[in-house]
CSV table of C-alpha atoms in Angstrom, one decimal:
chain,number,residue,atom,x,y,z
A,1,UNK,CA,2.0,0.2,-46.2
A,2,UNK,CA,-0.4,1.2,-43.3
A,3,UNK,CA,-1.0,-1.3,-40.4
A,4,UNK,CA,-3.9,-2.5,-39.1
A,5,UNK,CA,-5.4,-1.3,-36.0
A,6,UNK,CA,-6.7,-3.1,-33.5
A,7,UNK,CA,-9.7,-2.6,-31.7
A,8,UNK,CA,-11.0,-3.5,-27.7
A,9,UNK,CA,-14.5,-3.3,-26.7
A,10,UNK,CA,-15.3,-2.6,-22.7
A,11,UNK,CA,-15.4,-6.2,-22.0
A,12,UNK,CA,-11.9,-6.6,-23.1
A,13,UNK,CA,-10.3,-3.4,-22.0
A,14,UNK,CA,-11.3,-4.7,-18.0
A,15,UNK,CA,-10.3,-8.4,-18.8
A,16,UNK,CA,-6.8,-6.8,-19.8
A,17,UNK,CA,-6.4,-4.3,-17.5
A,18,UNK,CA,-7.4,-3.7,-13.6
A,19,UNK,CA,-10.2,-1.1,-14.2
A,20,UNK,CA,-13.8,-1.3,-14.2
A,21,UNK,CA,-15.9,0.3,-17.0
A,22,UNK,CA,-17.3,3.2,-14.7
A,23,UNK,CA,-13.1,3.9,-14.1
A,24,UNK,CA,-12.6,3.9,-17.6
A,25,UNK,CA,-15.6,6.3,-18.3
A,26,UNK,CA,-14.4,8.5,-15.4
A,27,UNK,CA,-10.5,8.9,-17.1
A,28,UNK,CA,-12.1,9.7,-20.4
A,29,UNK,CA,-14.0,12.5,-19.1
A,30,UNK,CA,-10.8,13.6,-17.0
A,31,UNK,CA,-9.1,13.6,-20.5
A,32,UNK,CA,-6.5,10.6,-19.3
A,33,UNK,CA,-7.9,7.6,-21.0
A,34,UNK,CA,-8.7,7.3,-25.1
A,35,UNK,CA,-12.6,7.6,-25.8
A,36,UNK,CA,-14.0,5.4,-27.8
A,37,UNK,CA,-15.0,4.8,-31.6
A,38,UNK,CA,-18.3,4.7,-32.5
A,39,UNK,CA,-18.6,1.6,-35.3
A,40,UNK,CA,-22.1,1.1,-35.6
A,41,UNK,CA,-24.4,1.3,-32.3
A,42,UNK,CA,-21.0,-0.2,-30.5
A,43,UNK,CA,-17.9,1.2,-28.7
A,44,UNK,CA,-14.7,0.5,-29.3
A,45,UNK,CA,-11.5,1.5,-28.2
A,46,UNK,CA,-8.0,1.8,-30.4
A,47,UNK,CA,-5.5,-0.5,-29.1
A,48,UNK,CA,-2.4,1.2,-29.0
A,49,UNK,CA,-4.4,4.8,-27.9
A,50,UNK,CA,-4.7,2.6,-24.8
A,51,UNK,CA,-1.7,1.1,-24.4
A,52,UNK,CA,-0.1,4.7,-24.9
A,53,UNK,CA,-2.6,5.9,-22.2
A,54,UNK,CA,-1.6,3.4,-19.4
A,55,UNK,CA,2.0,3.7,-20.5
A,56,UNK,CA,1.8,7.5,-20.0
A,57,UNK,CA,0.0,7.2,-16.3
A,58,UNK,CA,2.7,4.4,-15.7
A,59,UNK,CA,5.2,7.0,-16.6
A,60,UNK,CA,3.5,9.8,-14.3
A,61,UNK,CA,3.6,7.6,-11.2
A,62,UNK,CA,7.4,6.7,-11.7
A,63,UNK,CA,8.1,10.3,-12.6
């Protein structure tokens, strides 16, 4: 049985997290933060992509 993924548009990826959409745009083209999915003419991002992103740079600056 596959789960259901959630998705986050900008809006809601800066309401969760403490990053600004220029930020986010920034670590996507560094190649440190999920890019989007193109549904239509909107973005969005893949929940657990991000969560595994900031987990990974929360990892980096214990490590």
């Amino acid at each position: 049985m596959q789960t259901q993924k959630r998705y986050n548009t900008l809006r809601q990826l800066t309401a969760t997290y403490p990053l600004s959409g220029p930020t986010i745009y920034r670590m996507i083209k560094k190649g440190i933060f999920p890019p989007p999915v193109k549904i239509g003419s909107r973005s969005y991002w893949i929940a657990d992509e991000v969560e595994a992103a900031m987990q990974a740079l929360a990892d980096a600056r214990e490590g």
